[in-house]
Short mmCIF file of C-alpha atoms (C1' of nucleotides) in Angstrom, two decimals:
data_model
loop_
_atom_site.label_atom_id
_atom_site.label_comp_id
_atom_site.label_asym_id
_atom_site.label_seq_id
_atom_site.Cartn_x
_atom_site.Cartn_y
_atom_site.Cartn_z
CA MET A 1 131.11 61.80 66.44
CA SER A 2 131.63 65.45 65.57
CA SER A 3 134.88 66.91 64.32
CA THR A 4 137.71 67.58 66.63
CA LYS A 5 138.02 71.33 65.84
CA PRO A 6 136.01 73.02 68.60
CA PRO A 7 135.18 70.54 71.35
CA MET A 8 133.72 73.16 73.64
CA ARG A 9 131.43 74.62 71.05
CA ASP A 10 129.91 71.24 70.24
CA ALA A 11 129.59 70.41 73.93
CA LEU A 12 127.59 73.61 74.44
CA VAL A 13 125.29 72.80 71.50
CA ALA A 14 124.72 69.28 72.86
CA ALA A 15 124.04 70.47 76.39
CA ALA A 16 121.73 73.21 75.13
CA PHE A 17 119.65 70.90 73.06
CA ARG A 18 119.35 68.29 75.83
CA LEU A 19 117.88 70.93 78.07
CA PHE A 20 115.71 72.63 75.38
CA LEU A 21 114.15 69.25 74.55
CA GLU A 22 113.70 68.29 78.19
CA ARG A 23 112.16 71.51 79.60
CA GLY A 24 111.79 73.91 76.68
CA TYR A 25 113.80 76.81 75.35
CA GLU A 26 112.50 79.62 77.54
CA GLN A 27 112.62 77.50 80.68
CA THR A 28 116.33 76.91 80.13
CA THR A 29 118.72 79.62 81.19
CA VAL A 30 122.24 80.13 79.83
CA ASP A 31 123.48 79.30 83.36
CA ASP A 32 121.74 75.94 83.11
CA ILE A 33 123.50 75.22 79.82
CA VAL A 34 127.01 76.13 81.01
CA ALA A 35 126.42 74.21 84.24
CA LEU A 36 125.57 71.05 82.29
CA ALA A 37 128.47 71.54 79.90
CA GLY A 38 130.77 72.21 82.79
CA VAL A 39 132.15 75.45 81.48
CA GLY A 40 132.06 79.07 82.48
CA ARG A 41 129.20 81.37 81.56
CA ARG A 42 131.52 83.72 79.75
CA SER A 43 132.64 80.90 77.42
CA PHE A 44 129.10 80.49 76.11
CA PHE A 45 129.03 84.02 74.81
CA ARG A 46 132.46 83.60 73.34
CA TYR A 47 131.12 81.01 70.93
CA PHE A 48 127.55 82.26 70.48
CA PRO A 49 126.73 85.95 70.41
CA SER A 50 123.26 85.18 71.80
CA LYS A 51 121.26 82.37 73.31
CA GLU A 52 119.37 82.03 70.02
CA ASP A 53 122.54 81.41 68.06
CA VAL A 54 123.14 78.10 69.74
CA VAL A 55 120.02 76.82 68.02
CA PHE A 56 121.40 77.54 64.61
CA PRO A 57 125.10 76.63 64.98
CA ASP A 58 125.98 76.17 61.30
CA HIS A 59 123.98 78.79 59.45
CA GLU A 60 126.80 81.31 59.57
CA ARG A 61 129.12 78.94 57.72
CA CYS A 62 126.41 77.97 55.23
CA LEU A 63 125.60 81.57 54.48
CA ALA A 64 129.29 82.15 53.74
CA ASP A 65 129.30 79.12 51.47
CA VAL A 66 126.27 80.33 49.56
CA THR A 67 127.74 83.79 49.06
CA ALA A 68 131.06 82.32 47.90
CA PHE A 69 129.30 79.98 45.55
CA LEU A 70 127.41 82.77 43.91
CA ASP A 71 130.51 85.00 43.72
CA ALA A 72 132.28 82.24 41.89
CA SER A 73 129.60 81.93 39.23
CA ASP A 74 130.34 81.77 35.54
CA PRO A 75 129.20 85.11 34.12
CA GLY A 76 127.57 83.34 31.21
CA CYS A 77 125.36 80.97 33.25
CA ASP A 78 121.63 81.40 33.75
CA PRO A 79 121.34 83.46 36.93
CA VAL A 80 118.07 82.00 38.01
CA GLN A 81 119.33 78.47 37.68
CA ARG A 82 122.47 79.50 39.64
CA VAL A 83 120.42 80.76 42.50
CA CYS A 84 118.44 77.52 42.46
CA GLU A 85 121.70 75.63 42.74
CA ALA A 86 122.75 77.82 45.63
CA VAL A 87 119.50 77.03 47.50
CA ARG A 88 120.39 73.40 47.21
CA LEU A 89 123.43 74.04 49.34
CA VAL A 90 121.14 75.29 52.06
CA LEU A 91 118.91 72.28 51.76
CA ARG A 92 121.93 70.00 51.98
CA MET A 93 122.87 71.60 55.29
CA TYR A 94 119.50 70.65 56.71
CA THR A 95 119.52 67.12 55.30
CA GLU A 96 122.98 66.37 56.59
CA ASN A 97 121.60 66.08 60.14
CA PRO A 98 117.95 65.08 59.73
CA THR A 99 117.18 64.38 63.33
CA PHE A 100 118.82 67.56 64.48
CA SER A 101 116.93 69.56 61.88
CA VAL A 102 113.59 68.05 62.86
CA GLN A 103 114.21 68.66 66.55
CA ARG A 104 115.14 72.25 65.80
CA TYR A 105 112.03 72.65 63.64
CA ARG A 106 109.76 71.57 66.50
CA LEU A 107 111.58 74.01 68.76
CA THR A 108 111.32 77.00 66.42
CA LYS A 109 107.64 76.19 65.69
CA GLN A 110 106.80 76.68 69.39
CA VAL A 111 109.01 79.54 70.44
CA PRO A 112 108.17 82.92 68.83
CA GLY A 113 111.60 84.35 69.63
CA LEU A 114 113.27 81.53 67.69
CA ARG A 115 110.92 81.91 64.76
CA ALA A 116 111.90 85.59 64.52
CA TYR A 117 115.54 84.67 64.72
CA GLU A 118 115.18 81.99 61.99
CA LEU A 119 113.41 84.57 59.91
CA SER A 120 116.37 86.91 60.05
CA VAL A 121 118.63 84.06 59.06
CA VAL A 122 116.49 83.14 56.03
CA TRP A 123 116.36 86.78 55.11
CA ARG A 124 120.13 86.94 54.89
CA TYR A 125 120.16 84.03 52.41
CA GLU A 126 117.49 85.82 50.43
CA ARG A 127 119.51 89.03 50.42
CA SER A 128 122.56 87.06 49.17
CA PHE A 129 120.47 85.71 46.31
CA ALA A 130 119.06 89.18 45.54
CA ALA A 131 122.50 90.80 45.58
CA TYR A 132 123.82 88.27 43.05
CA LEU A 133 120.72 88.62 40.86
CA ARG A 134 120.93 92.38 41.00
CA GLY A 135 124.44 92.18 39.67
CA ARG A 136 123.43 89.89 36.89
CA LEU A 137 120.22 91.70 35.98
CA LYS A 138 121.76 95.15 36.10
CA GLY A 139 120.83 97.16 33.05
CA LEU A 140 117.79 95.07 32.26
CA HIS A 141 114.49 96.72 32.67
CA ASP A 142 113.35 96.55 36.31
CA GLY A 143 116.53 94.72 37.10
CA THR A 144 116.51 95.23 40.91
CA LEU A 145 112.77 94.61 41.13
CA ARG A 146 113.04 91.35 39.26
CA ALA A 147 116.05 90.38 41.39
CA ASP A 148 114.23 90.95 44.63
CA VAL A 149 111.06 89.11 43.46
CA ILE A 150 112.92 86.16 42.06
CA ALA A 151 115.08 85.85 45.21
CA ALA A 152 111.93 85.88 47.33
CA ALA A 153 110.25 83.35 45.13
CA VAL A 154 113.18 80.96 45.25
CA ALA A 155 113.47 81.27 49.02
CA ALA A 156 109.74 80.74 49.44
CA ALA A 157 109.84 77.63 47.27
CA HIS A 158 112.73 76.28 49.21
CA ASN A 159 111.03 76.98 52.51
CA ASN A 160 107.83 75.36 51.32
CA ALA A 161 109.53 72.11 50.41
CA LEU A 162 111.84 72.18 53.39
CA ARG A 163 108.96 72.64 55.85
CA SER A 164 106.91 69.86 54.40
CA TRP A 165 109.94 67.59 54.71
CA LEU A 166 110.48 68.67 58.34
CA ARG A 167 106.83 68.08 59.09
CA SER A 168 107.17 64.54 57.74
CA ASP A 169 109.86 63.90 60.37
CA GLY A 170 112.42 63.39 57.58
CA GLN A 171 110.37 60.68 55.85
CA ASP A 172 109.71 62.39 52.50
CA ASP A 173 112.37 62.96 49.90
CA PRO A 174 113.48 66.56 50.39
CA GLU A 175 115.56 66.76 47.19
CA GLU A 176 112.59 65.80 45.07
CA ALA A 177 110.26 68.24 46.78
CA VAL A 178 112.74 71.12 46.34
CA GLU A 179 113.39 70.15 42.78
CA HIS A 180 109.67 70.27 42.04
CA ALA A 181 109.24 73.58 43.82
CA LEU A 182 112.18 75.16 41.98
CA GLY A 183 110.74 73.88 38.70
CA TYR A 184 107.61 75.86 39.39
CA VAL A 185 109.54 79.05 40.13
CA GLN A 186 111.79 78.61 37.07
CA SER A 187 108.78 78.05 34.85
CA SER A 188 107.25 81.27 36.19
CA PHE A 189 110.37 83.42 35.72
CA GLY A 190 112.35 81.20 33.43
CA GLY A 191 115.11 82.86 31.47
CA ARG A 192 115.94 79.72 29.54
CA GLY A 193 114.37 77.74 32.32
CA ALA A 194 113.08 74.37 31.06
CA PRO A 195 109.41 73.86 31.53
CA ALA A 196 110.24 71.37 34.27
CA ALA A 197 109.60 67.73 33.54
CA ASP A 198 107.19 67.18 36.42
CA GLN A 199 104.69 69.69 35.30
CA GLU A 200 102.84 67.22 33.08
CA SER A 201 99.68 67.55 35.15
CA GLU A 202 99.82 71.40 35.05
CA ASP A 203 96.95 73.02 33.23
CA VAL A 204 98.62 76.29 32.14
CA VAL A 205 101.65 76.90 29.98
CA VAL A 206 103.75 80.09 29.92
CA ILE A 207 105.29 81.31 26.74
CA VAL A 208 107.83 84.10 26.60
CA SER A 209 108.67 85.90 23.38
CA ARG A 210 110.45 89.09 22.25
CA ARG A 211 108.05 91.77 21.36
CA GLY A 212 108.61 92.70 17.76
CA ALA A 213 109.45 89.17 16.73
CA PRO A 214 107.50 88.05 13.66
CA MET A 215 104.26 86.28 14.46
CA TRP A 216 105.33 83.07 12.80
CA ARG A 217 108.23 82.80 15.32
CA VAL A 218 105.84 83.31 18.17
CA VAL A 219 103.53 80.56 16.90
CA GLN A 220 106.51 78.28 16.32
CA GLU A 221 107.60 78.87 19.92
CA ILE A 222 104.17 78.02 21.20
CA GLU A 223 103.93 74.86 19.17
CA SER A 224 107.25 73.55 20.23
CA THR A 225 106.45 74.35 23.85
CA LEU A 226 103.11 72.58 23.71
CA ASP A 227 104.59 69.55 21.92
CA GLY A 228 107.39 69.33 24.41
CA GLY A 229 104.97 69.39 27.37
CA MET B 1 96.65 115.12 64.28
CA SER B 2 96.28 111.82 65.99
CA SER B 3 93.07 110.55 67.41
CA THR B 4 92.06 111.26 70.98
CA LYS B 5 91.66 107.63 71.99
CA PRO B 6 94.97 106.79 73.79
CA PRO B 7 96.80 109.98 74.83
CA MET B 8 99.35 108.09 76.87
CA ARG B 9 100.26 105.73 74.05
CA ASP B 10 100.85 108.55 71.65
CA ALA B 11 102.87 110.44 74.23
CA LEU B 12 105.11 107.39 74.64
CA VAL B 13 105.62 107.06 70.87
CA ALA B 14 106.47 110.75 70.64
CA ALA B 15 108.88 110.70 73.52
CA ALA B 16 110.51 107.54 72.25
CA PHE B 17 111.12 108.88 68.74
CA ARG B 18 112.48 112.19 70.11
CA LEU B 19 115.13 110.30 72.04
CA PHE B 20 115.78 107.69 69.32
CA LEU B 21 116.51 110.43 66.82
CA GLU B 22 118.58 112.46 69.29
CA ARG B 23 120.85 109.81 70.65
CA GLY B 24 119.95 106.57 68.84
CA TYR B 25 117.80 103.58 69.63
CA GLU B 26 120.22 101.53 71.67
CA GLN B 27 121.54 104.53 73.61
CA THR B 28 117.98 105.19 74.81
CA THR B 29 116.60 103.12 77.69
CA VAL B 30 113.00 102.54 78.51
CA ASP B 31 113.54 104.53 81.65
CA ASP B 32 114.62 107.47 79.59
CA ILE B 33 111.44 107.31 77.54
CA VAL B 34 109.09 107.08 80.50
CA ALA B 35 110.98 109.83 82.29
CA LEU B 36 110.51 112.13 79.30
CA ALA B 37 106.87 111.17 78.91
CA GLY B 38 106.35 111.65 82.64
CA VAL B 39 104.79 108.24 83.21
CA GLY B 40 105.70 105.14 85.13
CA ARG B 41 107.93 102.48 83.66
CA ARG B 42 105.34 99.82 84.05
CA SER B 43 102.90 101.77 81.89
CA PHE B 44 105.28 101.59 78.91
CA PHE B 45 105.02 97.79 78.94
CA ARG B 46 101.22 98.02 79.26
CA TYR B 47 101.03 99.62 75.84
CA PHE B 48 104.04 97.96 74.13
CA PRO B 49 105.04 94.44 74.86
CA SER B 50 108.61 95.25 74.08
CA LYS B 51 110.83 98.23 73.39
CA GLU B 52 110.87 97.40 69.70
CA ASP B 53 107.07 97.61 69.45
CA VAL B 54 107.10 101.34 70.06
CA VAL B 55 108.82 101.75 66.71
CA PHE B 56 105.98 100.06 64.83
CA PRO B 57 102.93 101.35 66.72
CA ASP B 58 100.28 100.79 64.03
CA HIS B 59 101.33 97.50 62.40
CA GLU B 60 99.17 95.38 64.64
CA ARG B 61 96.11 97.30 63.51
CA CYS B 62 97.14 97.21 59.88
CA LEU B 63 97.71 93.46 60.02
CA ALA B 64 94.24 92.99 61.40
CA ASP B 65 92.83 95.23 58.59
CA VAL B 66 94.63 93.20 55.94
CA THR B 67 93.39 89.88 57.33
CA ALA B 68 89.86 91.16 57.64
CA PHE B 69 90.04 92.53 54.07
CA LEU B 70 91.04 89.18 52.76
CA ASP B 71 88.51 87.28 54.80
CA ALA B 72 85.81 89.49 53.29
CA SER B 73 86.79 88.70 49.73
CA ASP B 74 84.26 87.80 47.06
CA PRO B 75 84.85 84.03 46.38
CA GLY B 76 84.67 84.75 42.67
CA CYS B 77 87.43 87.36 42.50
CA ASP B 78 90.94 86.84 41.15
CA PRO B 79 92.87 85.84 44.25
CA VAL B 80 96.18 87.29 43.05
CA GLN B 81 94.58 90.62 42.32
CA ARG B 82 92.94 90.52 45.71
CA VAL B 83 96.23 90.09 47.47
CA CYS B 84 97.64 92.98 45.42
CA GLU B 85 94.80 95.16 46.68
CA ALA B 86 95.53 94.01 50.21
CA VAL B 87 99.16 95.03 49.89
CA ARG B 88 98.02 98.51 48.97
CA LEU B 89 96.43 98.80 52.38
CA VAL B 90 99.87 98.28 53.87
CA LEU B 91 101.37 100.86 51.58
CA ARG B 92 98.70 103.35 52.56
CA MET B 93 99.62 102.90 56.18
CA TYR B 94 103.18 104.01 55.32
CA THR B 95 102.17 106.90 53.12
CA GLU B 96 99.76 108.28 55.68
CA ASN B 97 102.66 109.59 57.75
CA PRO B 98 105.50 110.09 55.27
CA THR B 99 107.90 111.82 57.64
CA PHE B 100 107.30 109.29 60.37
CA SER B 101 107.86 106.39 57.94
CA VAL B 102 111.08 107.93 56.67
CA GLN B 103 112.46 108.53 60.15
CA ARG B 104 111.56 104.99 61.11
CA TYR B 105 113.20 103.67 57.92
CA ARG B 106 116.50 105.39 58.80
CA LEU B 107 116.30 103.95 62.31
CA THR B 108 115.62 100.39 61.21
CA LYS B 109 118.37 100.58 58.57
CA GLN B 110 120.92 101.25 61.29
CA VAL B 111 119.78 99.04 64.15
CA PRO B 112 120.04 95.29 63.49
CA GLY B 113 117.57 94.47 66.26
CA LEU B 114 114.94 96.63 64.64
CA ARG B 115 115.57 95.11 61.19
CA ALA B 116 114.95 91.71 62.67
CA TYR B 117 111.78 92.91 64.26
CA GLU B 118 110.53 94.56 61.14
CA LEU B 119 111.24 91.27 59.31
CA SER B 120 108.98 89.43 61.66
CA VAL B 121 106.22 91.95 61.01
CA VAL B 122 106.55 91.73 57.27
CA TRP B 123 106.53 87.96 57.56
CA ARG B 124 103.20 88.07 59.31
CA TYR B 125 101.72 90.02 56.40
CA GLU B 126 103.14 87.50 54.01
CA ARG B 127 101.65 84.63 56.05
CA SER B 128 98.28 86.36 55.95
CA PHE B 129 98.53 86.59 52.12
CA ALA B 130 99.63 82.99 51.92
CA ALA B 131 96.84 81.74 54.16
CA TYR B 132 94.21 83.44 51.94
CA LEU B 133 95.82 82.15 48.75
CA ARG B 134 96.07 78.64 50.19
CA GLY B 135 92.38 78.70 50.77
CA ARG B 136 91.61 79.97 47.25
CA LEU B 137 94.11 77.70 45.53
CA LYS B 138 93.17 74.55 47.41
CA GLY B 139 92.64 71.68 45.16
CA LEU B 140 94.66 73.17 42.35
CA HIS B 141 97.87 71.44 41.52
CA ASP B 142 100.64 72.57 43.88
CA GLY B 143 98.16 74.86 45.60
CA THR B 144 100.13 75.55 48.73
CA LEU B 145 103.37 75.90 46.95
CA ARG B 146 101.89 78.47 44.51
CA ALA B 147 100.25 80.26 47.43
CA ASP B 148 103.53 80.56 49.28
CA VAL B 149 105.50 81.70 46.26
CA ILE B 150 102.99 84.23 45.12
CA ALA B 151 102.61 85.67 48.61
CA ALA B 152 106.42 86.00 48.80
CA ALA B 153 106.60 87.61 45.40
CA VAL B 154 103.86 90.17 46.17
CA ALA B 155 105.57 91.01 49.49
CA ALA B 156 108.94 91.34 47.79
CA ALA B 157 107.49 93.62 45.10
CA HIS B 158 105.80 95.79 47.70
CA ASN B 159 109.01 95.98 49.76
CA ASN B 160 111.06 96.85 46.72
CA ALA B 161 108.80 99.73 45.82
CA LEU B 162 108.32 100.85 49.42
CA ARG B 163 112.06 100.95 50.15
CA SER B 164 112.88 102.94 47.01
CA TRP B 165 110.23 105.43 48.10
CA LEU B 166 111.63 105.58 51.59
CA ARG B 167 115.13 106.08 50.28
CA SER B 168 113.85 109.04 48.20
CA ASP B 169 112.76 110.73 51.51
CA GLY B 170 109.15 110.50 50.32
CA GLN B 171 109.78 112.41 47.02
CA ASP B 172 108.90 109.66 44.53
CA ASP B 173 105.35 108.52 43.94
CA PRO B 174 104.93 105.38 45.99
CA GLU B 175 101.56 104.36 44.46
CA GLU B 176 103.02 104.37 40.99
CA ALA B 177 106.08 102.35 42.06
CA VAL B 178 103.99 99.74 43.81
CA GLU B 179 101.56 99.59 40.92
CA HIS B 180 104.42 98.94 38.60
CA ALA B 181 105.95 96.32 40.81
CA LEU B 182 102.67 94.51 41.24
CA GLY B 183 102.16 94.63 37.46
CA TYR B 184 105.41 92.68 37.11
CA VAL B 185 104.30 90.08 39.67
CA GLN B 186 100.87 89.70 38.11
CA SER B 187 102.35 89.33 34.70
CA SER B 188 104.53 86.54 36.01
CA PHE B 189 101.80 84.62 37.80
CA GLY B 190 98.82 86.27 36.24
CA GLY B 191 95.53 84.46 36.52
CA ARG B 192 93.64 86.92 34.36
CA GLY B 193 96.21 89.55 35.33
CA ALA B 194 96.27 92.43 32.89
CA PRO B 195 99.57 93.06 31.10
CA ALA B 196 100.08 96.20 33.18
CA ALA B 197 99.84 99.46 31.31
CA ASP B 198 103.28 100.68 32.21
CA GLN B 199 105.15 97.85 30.52
CA GLU B 200 105.32 99.67 27.22
CA SER B 201 109.09 99.83 27.33
CA GLU B 202 109.36 96.13 28.21
CA ASP B 203 110.81 93.95 25.51
CA VAL B 204 109.10 90.72 26.42
CA VAL B 205 105.49 89.82 26.80
CA VAL B 206 104.09 86.92 28.82
CA ILE B 207 101.07 85.06 27.59
CA VAL B 208 99.25 82.51 29.69
CA SER B 209 96.79 80.09 28.21
CA ARG B 210 94.96 76.99 29.28
CA ARG B 211 96.57 73.91 27.92
CA GLY B 212 94.05 72.15 25.64
CA ALA B 213 92.51 75.36 24.39
CA PRO B 214 92.17 75.44 20.66
CA MET B 215 95.13 77.03 18.90
CA TRP B 216 93.03 79.79 17.36
CA ARG B 217 92.12 80.95 20.88
CA VAL B 218 95.80 81.02 21.85
CA VAL B 219 96.69 83.09 18.79
CA GLN B 220 93.71 85.40 19.41
CA GLU B 221 94.96 85.93 22.92
CA ILE B 222 98.43 86.76 21.66
CA GLU B 223 97.19 89.19 19.12
CA SER B 224 94.94 91.08 21.56
CA THR B 225 97.82 91.24 24.06
CA LEU B 226 100.28 92.54 21.54
CA ASP B 227 97.78 95.09 20.19
CA GLY B 228 96.91 96.32 23.62
CA GLY B 229 100.56 96.84 24.55
"C1'" DC C 1 79.21 105.67 102.53
"C1'" DC C 2 81.61 101.91 101.06
"C1'" DC C 3 82.92 98.81 97.57
"C1'" DC C 4 84.75 97.57 93.18
"C1'" DG C 5 87.20 97.58 88.98
"C1'" DG C 6 90.43 99.67 85.95
"C1'" DA C 7 94.48 102.76 85.09
"C1'" DC C 8 98.80 103.90 86.91
"C1'" DA C 9 103.14 104.11 89.94
"C1'" DG C 10 106.86 101.87 91.81
"C1'" DC C 11 109.54 98.30 93.78
"C1'" DA C 12 111.90 93.87 93.42
"C1'" DC C 13 113.18 90.10 90.77
"C1'" DT C 14 114.99 87.16 86.73
"C1'" DC C 15 117.81 86.71 83.10
"C1'" DA C 16 120.46 88.02 78.78
"C1'" DG C 17 124.43 90.15 77.46
"C1'" DT C 18 128.78 92.98 78.60
"C1'" DT C 19 132.91 94.59 81.04
"C1'" DC C 20 136.67 93.88 83.58
"C1'" DC C 21 139.99 91.25 85.82
"C1'" DC C 22 141.86 86.95 87.28
"C1'" DT C 23 144.15 82.35 86.52
"C1'" DC C 24 146.11 78.67 84.10
"C1'" DG C 25 148.78 76.54 80.54
"C1'" DC C 26 152.09 77.00 77.02
"C1'" DA C 27 155.39 78.45 73.95
"C1'" DC C 28 159.12 81.71 73.46
"C1'" DG C 29 163.89 83.69 74.02
"C1'" DG C 30 167.32 84.60 77.35
"C1'" DC D 1 165.93 76.97 84.14
"C1'" DC D 2 163.45 80.92 84.61
"C1'" DG D 3 160.90 84.94 83.51
"C1'" DT D 4 157.71 86.84 80.04
"C1'" DG D 5 154.19 87.16 77.06
"C1'" DC D 6 149.87 85.58 75.31
"C1'" DG D 7 145.64 83.34 74.31
"C1'" DA D 8 141.88 80.53 76.22
"C1'" DG D 9 138.94 80.11 79.78
"C1'" DG D 10 136.75 81.34 84.60
"C1'" DG D 11 134.14 84.36 87.26
"C1'" DA D 12 132.38 88.54 89.70
"C1'" DA D 13 129.89 92.61 88.91
"C1'" DC D 14 127.20 95.57 86.12
"C1'" DT D 15 123.42 97.29 82.70
"C1'" DG D 16 119.01 97.02 80.94
"C1'" DA D 17 114.75 94.53 79.21
"C1'" DG D 18 110.82 92.42 80.74
"C1'" DT D 19 107.64 90.49 84.66
"C1'" DG D 20 105.11 90.04 89.16
"C1'" DC D 21 103.23 91.97 92.79
"C1'" DT D 22 101.58 95.53 95.77
"C1'" DG D 23 99.63 99.87 96.68
"C1'" DT D 24 97.19 104.09 95.15
"C1'" DC D 25 93.97 106.98 92.94
"C1'" DC D 26 89.51 107.62 90.81
"C1'" DG D 27 84.76 107.15 89.03
"C1'" DG D 28 80.40 104.70 89.29
"C1'" DG D 29 76.94 101.74 91.47
"C1'" DG D 30 75.25 99.37 95.50
#
DNA sequence: CCCCGGACAGCACTCAGTTCCCTCGCACGG
DNA sequence: CCGTGCGAGGGAACTGAGTGCTGTCCGGGG
């Protein structure tokens, strides 16, 4: 089943989830988990700094992946699009284990402590996005403000699509939903963001133009955008 | 200074902050706090469900204010503007006690546990915004998605302005910074959002128009926006 | 006068997380 | 073949947050 790298770590995750699903998160003590896994209590805290961490065993690695992905960006690429690509890495991590993700979702929905923990995890992704955008938008007017707002918008769009997929018990197509949500964000902030093909039923259109450009250019831009829609 | 309603609660907050600033949050136990305040340990947990809550003593009330404010909205008002007004209530709560807010900011910046807690508080504001926007945008295309994204953007703009004010030790003008940040968000998502007076040094202008409107109306809108800028 | 309900004190308990020390297995060089 | 060192794991004991329960004080109403 799982890889052969850390047998003990996986055993702890498996034991923990069995108990969490049977009797609930708060009704399960760390001693229960280590007893079922047949290991010492101390070993649990060697692999997971806290009881909550066992619920999100792969976020640490994914966060590192996202940060590395953004660090390796081509300096010429569209930063907003790049962040949108990064968020797809996060989605992939959820969709790799659909049943696990759905079980975890049900758990975090019920336990306030886990929701708070998940929040802090999501926040770290958002800060990674924002740090990258700040670097790319430095010098532009309101660079850090725009970086923070765009990072928050991308994260919110991702979460919206992810949660509706999780609520559907993994039935819906998560890629499609995230693509659609990111299209909305890109059309709102779009640098060169395309107007997103699936906006045909949208009733507003956003046009961005340099101030000072001649009016004929502005009108031309509008016409091409409307025609393309 | 503070109201005369709960003397014990205020005494606990005062004692807690004295110790937190002296020797740090994690180096201070609840027993230390209650000893300094001269009350029983059990009384602390009567007023604050957890040790972290004593650091954010007025957020619960503020969150209730925000929710009530949004619930009392005129159904005809611009929902995005309404949320922007709600976020000013949150800002006011910080600016009412500048020194307290700055001290708390320094504390939360250092202690990971407090950052996580603050995150969950901010998240509840955001969910309050999103719930209101979902109600107002219901039926529109992508209503819940737009509600979530706009709520996140407004919260991020507020946080950006708030944090830069807190970093300035309360020297900068927080109202102005938040106004500016909200102007950016409104111009990105604007329903009828004004182009925000302080965007004069901005080099792009965003125009939103109903698809299907006659072209002369679109041009008229552009001209009036450019002239007003 | 007693009773009752709420605010508070204080003890005892659970459990998460940490510290310290022990054992076992395993490779290493002598 | 035998120390010797070392890293992974086991386990006891401790700290501190949070909870439950019991007892006490106090003010107001029978």
